[in-house]
C-alpha positions as a Markdown table, in Angstrom:
| # | Residue | x | y | z |
|---|---|---|---|---|
| 1 | Met | 3.6 | -25.8 | -35.1 |
| 2 | Lys | 3.9 | -22.3 | -34.6 |
| 3 | Thr | 4.1 | -20.0 | -37.6 |
| 4 | Ala | 6.5 | -16.7 | -37.3 |
| 5 | Val | 3.6 | -14.6 | -36.7 |
| 6 | Glu | 1.9 | -16.7 | -34.2 |
| 7 | Thr | 5.4 | -16.7 | -32.3 |
| 8 | Ala | 6.3 | -12.8 | -32.8 |
| 9 | Gly | 2.3 | -12.0 | -31.9 |
| 10 | Gly | 3.0 | -14.1 | -29.3 |
| 11 | Gln | 6.0 | -12.3 | -27.6 |
| 12 | Thr | 4.5 | -8.9 | -28.4 |
| 13 | Phe | 1.2 | -9.5 | -26.4 |
| 14 | Ser | 4.2 | -10.6 | -23.5 |
| 15 | Leu | 5.6 | -7.9 | -23.6 |
| 16 | Ile | 2.9 | -5.8 | -23.7 |
| 17 | Phe | 1.0 | -7.5 | -20.6 |
| 18 | Ala | 4.5 | -6.8 | -19.0 |
| 19 | Asp | 4.5 | -3.8 | -19.3 |
| 20 | Phe | 0.7 | -3.4 | -18.1 |
| 21 | Lys | 1.8 | -5.1 | -15.4 |
| 22 | Glu | 4.2 | -2.8 | -14.7 |
| 23 | Leu | 2.6 | 0.3 | -15.3 |
| 24 | Thr | -0.4 | -1.0 | -13.1 |
| 25 | Lys | 2.9 | -1.8 | -10.3 |
| 26 | Ala | 0.9 | -5.1 | -10.3 |
| 27 | Arg | 2.4 | -6.9 | -7.8 |
| 28 | Leu | 1.6 | -3.6 | -5.3 |
| 29 | Ala | -1.7 | -3.4 | -6.3 |
| 30 | Val | -2.3 | -7.2 | -6.3 |
| 31 | Ser | -1.8 | -6.3 | -2.4 |
| 32 | Val | -4.1 | -4.0 | -2.0 |
| 33 | Val | -7.1 | -6.0 | -3.5 |
| 34 | Phe | -5.8 | -8.7 | -1.0 |
| 35 | Ser | -6.3 | -5.6 | 2.1 |
| 36 | Ser | -9.6 | -4.8 | 1.0 |
| 37 | Val | -11.2 | -8.6 | 0.6 |
| 38 | Ala | -9.6 | -9.0 | 4.1 |
| 39 | Gly | -11.7 | -6.0 | 4.8 |
| 40 | Tyr | -14.8 | -7.7 | 3.0 |
| 41 | Leu | -14.8 | -11.0 | 4.7 |
| 42 | Leu | -14.5 | -8.8 | 8.0 |
| 43 | Gly | -17.2 | -6.5 | 7.3 |
| 44 | Ala | -19.5 | -9.1 | 5.8 |
| 45 | Thr | -22.4 | -11.0 | 7.3 |
| 46 | Gln | -23.0 | -12.9 | 4.4 |
| 47 | Ile | -20.2 | -13.4 | 2.3 |
| 48 | Asp | -21.7 | -12.5 | -1.9 |
| 49 | Val | -18.8 | -13.7 | -4.8 |
| 50 | Leu | -20.2 | -11.1 | -7.1 |
| 51 | Ser | -19.6 | -8.4 | -4.0 |
| 52 | Leu | -15.7 | -9.7 | -4.5 |
| 53 | Leu | -15.2 | -9.4 | -7.9 |
| 54 | Leu | -16.1 | -6.7 | -7.5 |
| 55 | Leu | -14.4 | -5.3 | -5.0 |
| 56 | Ser | -11.2 | -7.1 | -6.3 |
| 57 | Phe | -11.2 | -5.6 | -9.7 |
| 58 | Gly | -12.8 | -2.3 | -9.4 |
| 59 | Gly | -9.9 | -2.4 | -6.5 |
| 60 | Tyr | -7.4 | -2.9 | -8.9 |
| 61 | Cys | -8.3 | -0.8 | -11.5 |
| 62 | Met | -8.0 | 2.1 | -8.7 |
| 63 | Val | -4.6 | 1.4 | -7.7 |
| 64 | Gly | -3.3 | 0.3 | -11.1 |
| 65 | Ala | -4.8 | 4.2 | -12.2 |
| 66 | Ser | -2.9 | 5.9 | -9.4 |
| 67 | Asn | 0.2 | 4.4 | -10.5 |
| 68 | Ala | -0.3 | 4.9 | -14.4 |
| 69 | Phe | -1.1 | 8.9 | -13.2 |
| 70 | Asn | 1.9 | 9.1 | -10.7 |
| 71 | Gln | 4.5 | 7.2 | -13.5 |
| 72 | Ile | 3.2 | 10.3 | -16.0 |
| 73 | Ile | 4.0 | 13.1 | -13.5 |
| 74 | Glu | 7.2 | 11.6 | -12.7 |
| 75 | Lys | 8.6 | 10.1 | -16.0 |
| 76 | Asp | 11.3 | 12.7 | -16.1 |
| 77 | Leu | 12.6 | 11.9 | -12.9 |
| 78 | Asp | 12.0 | 8.3 | -12.8 |
| 79 | Ala | 14.6 | 8.9 | -15.9 |
| 80 | Lys | 17.4 | 9.6 | -13.1 |
| 81 | Met | 16.7 | 7.3 | -11.1 |
| 82 | Met | 18.4 | 3.3 | -11.3 |
| 83 | Arg | 15.7 | 1.4 | -10.2 |
| 84 | Thr | 13.0 | 3.3 | -12.4 |
| 85 | Arg | 14.3 | 4.6 | -15.5 |
| 86 | Asn | 13.8 | 1.4 | -17.1 |
| 87 | Arg | 9.9 | 1.6 | -17.0 |
| 88 | Pro | 7.5 | 1.5 | -19.7 |
| 89 | Ile | 7.5 | 6.0 | -19.7 |
| 90 | Pro | 10.9 | 7.2 | -19.5 |
| 91 | Ala | 12.1 | 3.7 | -21.6 |
| 92 | Gly | 10.0 | 4.7 | -24.3 |
| 93 | Arg | 7.7 | 1.9 | -24.0 |
| 94 | Val | 4.8 | 3.3 | -23.4 |
| 95 | Ser | 3.7 | 6.9 | -24.6 |
| 96 | Val | 3.2 | 9.5 | -21.9 |
| 97 | Asn | -0.8 | 10.0 | -24.3 |
| 98 | Thr | -1.3 | 5.6 | -23.9 |
| 99 | Ala | 0.1 | 5.9 | -20.5 |
| 100 | Met | -3.1 | 8.4 | -20.0 |
| 101 | Leu | -5.4 | 6.8 | -21.3 |
| 102 | Leu | -4.9 | 3.8 | -19.8 |
| 103 | Ala | -5.1 | 5.5 | -16.2 |
| 104 | Val | -8.3 | 7.3 | -17.3 |
| 105 | Ala | -9.7 | 4.3 | -18.6 |
| 106 | Met | -9.0 | 2.2 | -15.6 |
| 107 | Thr | -10.2 | 5.2 | -12.8 |
| 108 | Leu | -14.0 | 5.4 | -14.9 |
| 109 | Met | -14.6 | 1.0 | -14.7 |
| 110 | Gly | -13.0 | 1.3 | -11.1 |
| 111 | Val | -15.1 | 3.9 | -9.6 |
| 112 | Ile | -18.1 | 2.8 | -11.9 |
| 113 | Thr | -17.2 | -0.9 | -10.2 |
| 114 | Leu | -17.0 | 0.1 | -6.8 |
| 115 | Tyr | -20.4 | 2.2 | -7.4 |
| 116 | Ile | -22.2 | -0.9 | -8.2 |
| 117 | Leu | -21.1 | -2.1 | -4.9 |
| 118 | Asn | -22.4 | 1.4 | -3.2 |
| 119 | Pro | -21.3 | 4.6 | -3.0 |
| 120 | Lys | -19.6 | 5.6 | -0.2 |
| 121 | Thr | -17.5 | 2.4 | -1.8 |
| 122 | Ala | -16.6 | 4.1 | -4.7 |
| 123 | Met | -16.4 | 7.5 | -2.9 |
| 124 | Phe | -13.2 | 6.9 | -0.9 |
| 125 | Gly | -11.9 | 4.8 | -4.0 |
| 126 | Ala | -12.1 | 8.4 | -5.9 |
| 127 | Ile | -10.1 | 10.4 | -2.4 |
| 128 | Ser | -7.9 | 7.7 | -2.5 |
| 129 | Ile | -6.3 | 8.3 | -6.2 |
| 130 | Phe | -6.8 | 12.2 | -5.5 |
| 131 | Leu | -5.1 | 12.2 | -2.7 |
| 132 | Tyr | -2.4 | 9.8 | -4.3 |
| 133 | Thr | -2.0 | 11.6 | -7.1 |
| 134 | Gly | -3.1 | 15.4 | -6.4 |
| 135 | Val | -1.3 | 15.9 | -3.8 |
| 136 | Tyr | 1.3 | 12.5 | -2.6 |
| 137 | Thr | 3.2 | 13.1 | -6.0 |
| 138 | Pro | 3.5 | 16.6 | -6.5 |
| 139 | Leu | 5.1 | 16.6 | -2.8 |
| 140 | Lys | 7.6 | 14.2 | -2.7 |
| 141 | Thr | 9.7 | 16.4 | -4.2 |
| 142 | Val | 9.2 | 19.1 | -1.8 |
| 143 | Thr | 8.6 | 18.0 | 2.1 |
| 144 | Pro | 9.1 | 14.4 | 4.1 |
| 145 | Leu | 5.8 | 15.3 | 4.9 |
| 146 | Ala | 4.1 | 13.4 | 1.6 |
| 147 | Val | 4.2 | 10.8 | 3.3 |
| 148 | Phe | 1.9 | 11.6 | 6.1 |
| 149 | Val | -0.3 | 12.6 | 3.4 |
| 150 | Gly | 0.1 | 9.3 | 1.1 |
| 151 | Ala | 0.2 | 7.2 | 4.0 |
| 152 | Leu | -4.1 | 8.3 | 3.8 |
| 153 | Pro | -5.1 | 7.1 | 0.5 |
| 154 | Gly | -2.3 | 4.1 | 1.4 |
| 155 | Ala | -4.8 | 3.6 | 4.5 |
| 156 | Ile | -8.0 | 3.2 | 2.6 |
| 157 | Pro | -8.0 | 0.1 | 1.6 |
| 158 | Phe | -8.7 | -2.3 | 4.1 |
| 159 | Met | -11.3 | 0.5 | 5.0 |
| 160 | Leu | -12.7 | -0.4 | 1.7 |
| 161 | Gly | -13.6 | -3.7 | 1.9 |
| 162 | Trp | -15.9 | -3.3 | 5.0 |
| 163 | Val | -17.6 | -0.2 | 3.5 |
| 164 | Ala | -18.5 | -2.3 | 0.6 |
| 165 | Ala | -19.1 | -5.6 | 2.7 |
| 166 | Thr | -21.7 | -2.8 | 4.9 |
| 167 | Asn | -22.2 | 0.4 | 3.1 |
| 168 | Asp | -21.1 | 2.0 | 6.0 |
| 169 | Phe | -18.6 | 3.7 | 7.2 |
| 170 | Gly | -18.0 | 4.0 | 11.3 |
| 171 | Ile | -15.7 | 2.7 | 14.1 |
| 172 | Glu | -14.9 | -0.5 | 12.6 |
| 173 | Pro | -13.5 | 1.1 | 8.9 |
| 174 | Gly | -12.2 | 3.3 | 11.1 |
| 175 | Thr | -9.9 | 0.5 | 13.6 |
| 176 | Leu | -9.3 | -0.8 | 9.9 |
| 177 | Phe | -7.9 | 2.6 | 8.6 |
| 178 | Met | -5.6 | 3.6 | 11.4 |
| 179 | Ile | -4.1 | 0.2 | 11.8 |
| 180 | Gln | -2.9 | 0.4 | 7.7 |
| 181 | Phe | -2.1 | 4.0 | 8.4 |
| 182 | Phe | 0.5 | 3.7 | 11.0 |
| 183 | Trp | 2.3 | 0.2 | 9.6 |
| 184 | Gln | 3.1 | 1.8 | 6.2 |
| 185 | Phe | 5.1 | 4.2 | 8.0 |
| 186 | Pro | 7.9 | 1.9 | 9.2 |
| 187 | His | 7.3 | 0.5 | 6.4 |
| 188 | Phe | 7.7 | 3.3 | 3.5 |
| 189 | Trp | 11.1 | 4.6 | 6.3 |
| 190 | Ala | 12.7 | 1.2 | 5.9 |
| 191 | Leu | 12.2 | 1.4 | 1.8 |
| 192 | Gly | 13.0 | 4.6 | 1.5 |
| 193 | Trp | 16.3 | 3.8 | 3.5 |
| 194 | Met | 17.5 | 1.3 | 1.5 |
| 195 | Leu | 16.3 | 3.3 | -1.5 |
| 196 | Asp | 17.7 | 7.0 | -0.2 |
| 197 | Glu | 20.6 | 7.4 | -2.5 |
| 198 | Asp | 18.3 | 6.7 | -5.5 |
| 199 | Tyr | 15.9 | 8.8 | -4.3 |
| 200 | Arg | 17.8 | 11.9 | -4.1 |
| 201 | Arg | 19.0 | 11.3 | -8.0 |
| 202 | Gly | 15.1 | 12.1 | -8.9 |
| 203 | Gly | 15.2 | 14.3 | -6.3 |
| 204 | Phe | 12.6 | 13.0 | -3.5 |
| 205 | Lys | 12.6 | 13.6 | 0.0 |
| 206 | Met | 11.1 | 10.5 | 1.5 |
| 207 | Leu | 13.0 | 9.6 | 4.8 |
| 208 | Pro | 11.2 | 12.4 | 7.6 |
| 209 | Thr | 14.6 | 13.9 | 9.3 |
| 210 | Gly | 16.1 | 14.0 | 5.5 |
| 211 | Ala | 19.0 | 11.8 | 6.6 |
| 212 | Lys | 19.6 | 8.3 | 7.5 |
| 213 | Asp | 20.3 | 8.3 | 11.3 |
| 214 | Arg | 18.5 | 8.0 | 14.3 |
| 215 | Gly | 15.7 | 10.3 | 14.5 |
| 216 | Thr | 14.7 | 8.6 | 11.5 |
| 217 | Val | 15.0 | 5.3 | 13.2 |
| 218 | Leu | 13.3 | 6.2 | 16.5 |
| 219 | Gln | 9.8 | 8.2 | 14.5 |
| 220 | Ile | 9.8 | 4.1 | 12.7 |
| 221 | Ile | 9.7 | 2.8 | 16.4 |
| 222 | Met | 7.4 | 5.5 | 17.5 |
| 223 | Tyr | 5.0 | 4.4 | 14.9 |
| 224 | Thr | 4.9 | 0.7 | 14.9 |
| 225 | Ile | 4.0 | 0.8 | 18.9 |
| 226 | Trp | 1.6 | 2.8 | 17.7 |
| 227 | Met | 0.3 | 0.2 | 15.1 |
| 228 | Ile | 0.4 | -2.2 | 17.8 |
| 229 | Ile | -1.9 | -0.8 | 20.2 |
| 230 | Ile | -4.1 | 0.1 | 17.3 |
| 231 | Ser | -4.0 | -3.8 | 16.3 |
| 232 | Ile | -5.0 | -5.1 | 19.8 |
| 233 | Ile | -7.6 | -2.2 | 20.8 |
| 234 | Pro | -10.5 | -4.8 | 19.6 |
| 235 | Val | -9.7 | -7.1 | 21.8 |
| 236 | Phe | -10.6 | -5.1 | 24.2 |
| 237 | Gly | -14.0 | -5.0 | 22.6 |
| 238 | Phe | -14.2 | -1.1 | 21.9 |
| 239 | Thr | -14.7 | -1.1 | 18.2 |
| 240 | Gly | -18.4 | -2.8 | 17.6 |
| 241 | Arg | -18.5 | -5.5 | 15.5 |
| 242 | Leu | -15.1 | -5.5 | 14.7 |
| 243 | Ser | -13.8 | -8.0 | 17.8 |
| 244 | Leu | -10.7 | -10.1 | 18.0 |
| 245 | Ser | -10.3 | -12.9 | 20.3 |
| 246 | Ile | -7.6 | -12.7 | 23.2 |
| 247 | Thr | -5.7 | -15.8 | 21.3 |
| 248 | Ala | -5.5 | -13.9 | 17.9 |
| 249 | Gly | -4.8 | -10.7 | 19.5 |
| 250 | Ile | -1.6 | -12.2 | 21.4 |
| 251 | Val | -0.9 | -13.7 | 18.1 |
| 252 | Val | -1.6 | -10.3 | 16.4 |
| 253 | Phe | 1.3 | -8.7 | 19.0 |
| 254 | Ile | 3.4 | -11.2 | 19.7 |
| 255 | Met | 4.1 | -10.8 | 15.6 |
| 256 | Gly | 4.3 | -6.6 | 15.9 |
| 257 | Met | 6.6 | -7.2 | 18.7 |
| 258 | Val | 9.0 | -8.9 | 15.8 |
| 259 | Met | 9.0 | -6.0 | 13.9 |
| 260 | Leu | 9.5 | -3.4 | 16.4 |
| 261 | Ala | 12.4 | -6.4 | 17.3 |
| 262 | Phe | 14.3 | -5.2 | 13.5 |
| 263 | Ala | 13.0 | -1.0 | 14.4 |
| 264 | Phe | 15.2 | -0.8 | 17.0 |
| 265 | Arg | 18.3 | -3.5 | 15.0 |
| 266 | Leu | 18.2 | -0.5 | 12.8 |
| 267 | Tyr | 18.4 | 1.7 | 15.2 |
| 268 | Glu | 21.7 | -0.1 | 16.4 |
| 269 | Lys | 23.0 | -1.1 | 13.0 |
| 270 | Arg | 22.1 | 1.3 | 10.8 |
| 271 | Asn | 22.4 | 0.2 | 7.4 |
| 272 | Asn | 20.5 | -0.6 | 4.4 |
| 273 | Lys | 21.1 | -4.4 | 5.1 |
| 274 | Thr | 18.7 | -4.3 | 8.1 |
| 275 | Ala | 16.3 | -2.0 | 6.6 |
| 276 | Arg | 15.8 | -4.4 | 4.3 |
| 277 | Lys | 14.9 | -6.7 | 6.9 |
| 278 | Leu | 12.6 | -4.3 | 8.8 |
| 279 | Met | 10.6 | -3.7 | 5.5 |
| 280 | Leu | 10.5 | -7.4 | 4.8 |
| 281 | Ala | 9.1 | -7.7 | 8.2 |
| 282 | Ser | 6.1 | -5.3 | 7.2 |
| 283 | Val | 5.3 | -6.8 | 4.4 |
| 284 | Ser | 5.1 | -9.5 | 6.2 |
| 285 | Tyr | 3.4 | -8.2 | 9.1 |
| 286 | Ile | 0.2 | -6.9 | 7.4 |
| 287 | Thr | -0.4 | -9.8 | 5.5 |
| 288 | Leu | -0.4 | -12.2 | 8.8 |
| 289 | Met | -2.2 | -9.8 | 10.7 |
| 290 | Gln | -4.8 | -9.5 | 8.3 |
| 291 | Leu | -5.1 | -13.4 | 7.7 |
| 292 | Val | -5.2 | -13.2 | 12.0 |
| 293 | Tyr | -8.1 | -10.9 | 12.4 |
| 294 | Val | -9.9 | -13.0 | 9.1 |
| 295 | Ile | -8.8 | -16.6 | 10.2 |
| 296 | Asp | -10.3 | -15.4 | 13.8 |
| 297 | Lys | -14.1 | -14.5 | 12.3 |
| 298 | Leu | -14.6 | -17.0 | 10.6 |
| 299 | Val | -13.9 | -20.1 | 13.1 |
């Protein structure tokens, strides 16, 4: 039978772990690691388990550090918004000093771990933290162009895996970067549409026109079309070692058209329910697209 001390200790650990996951945005971090692993599998001529583990650990540290820095900077604004006011810092469960210590430690561990893979991987990881924390986060209350800046570090993970596998940056990782770069606009603006009222409480300027209007949706449609085009370019043999069979290209194209249909649906309806469907479609697209790329290479 467990003692009261053991039970209390277990509950305390669970609470600390829950706050750690929230500070580092664990679900987002895991999805980023998934993108990096997919990029690694596309670039690797021979899969090395240790390299995959280093990439996964280092990638999680870098994303987790960025998210922790973000929550430190925005602690007062987070307290004003419904969806963020119960985060560890504004809720008072974690102090700023503790969060800062965690963020710095994860940054150092992430850079060192990625450097063991190769210096280029560590460099791109460090650039992503700087852009996300030092440029994107402060701009969110200033201009909707912050989304463009935030899309730069957000597009690095897929590319980062290729660089980790090859220690090289060329047209292949550049193409992976562009796919994820264009994908982020419809994804994030659909999310921004859903949360627009809450974002306004925090003073954030997320939507490109500043309003939930047809202008915003037209930009969503435009970036979705560019995403589809870039996603199927490897079919035509212009992207070096990064290739895609005709069959896989058709599958990716169909998935992109499904996402585009949701974007047109948002243009028609312009409500939160339709924006949510587009956001979920975008999450499905990026995950399935990466799986199609990897499976196509392996088979």
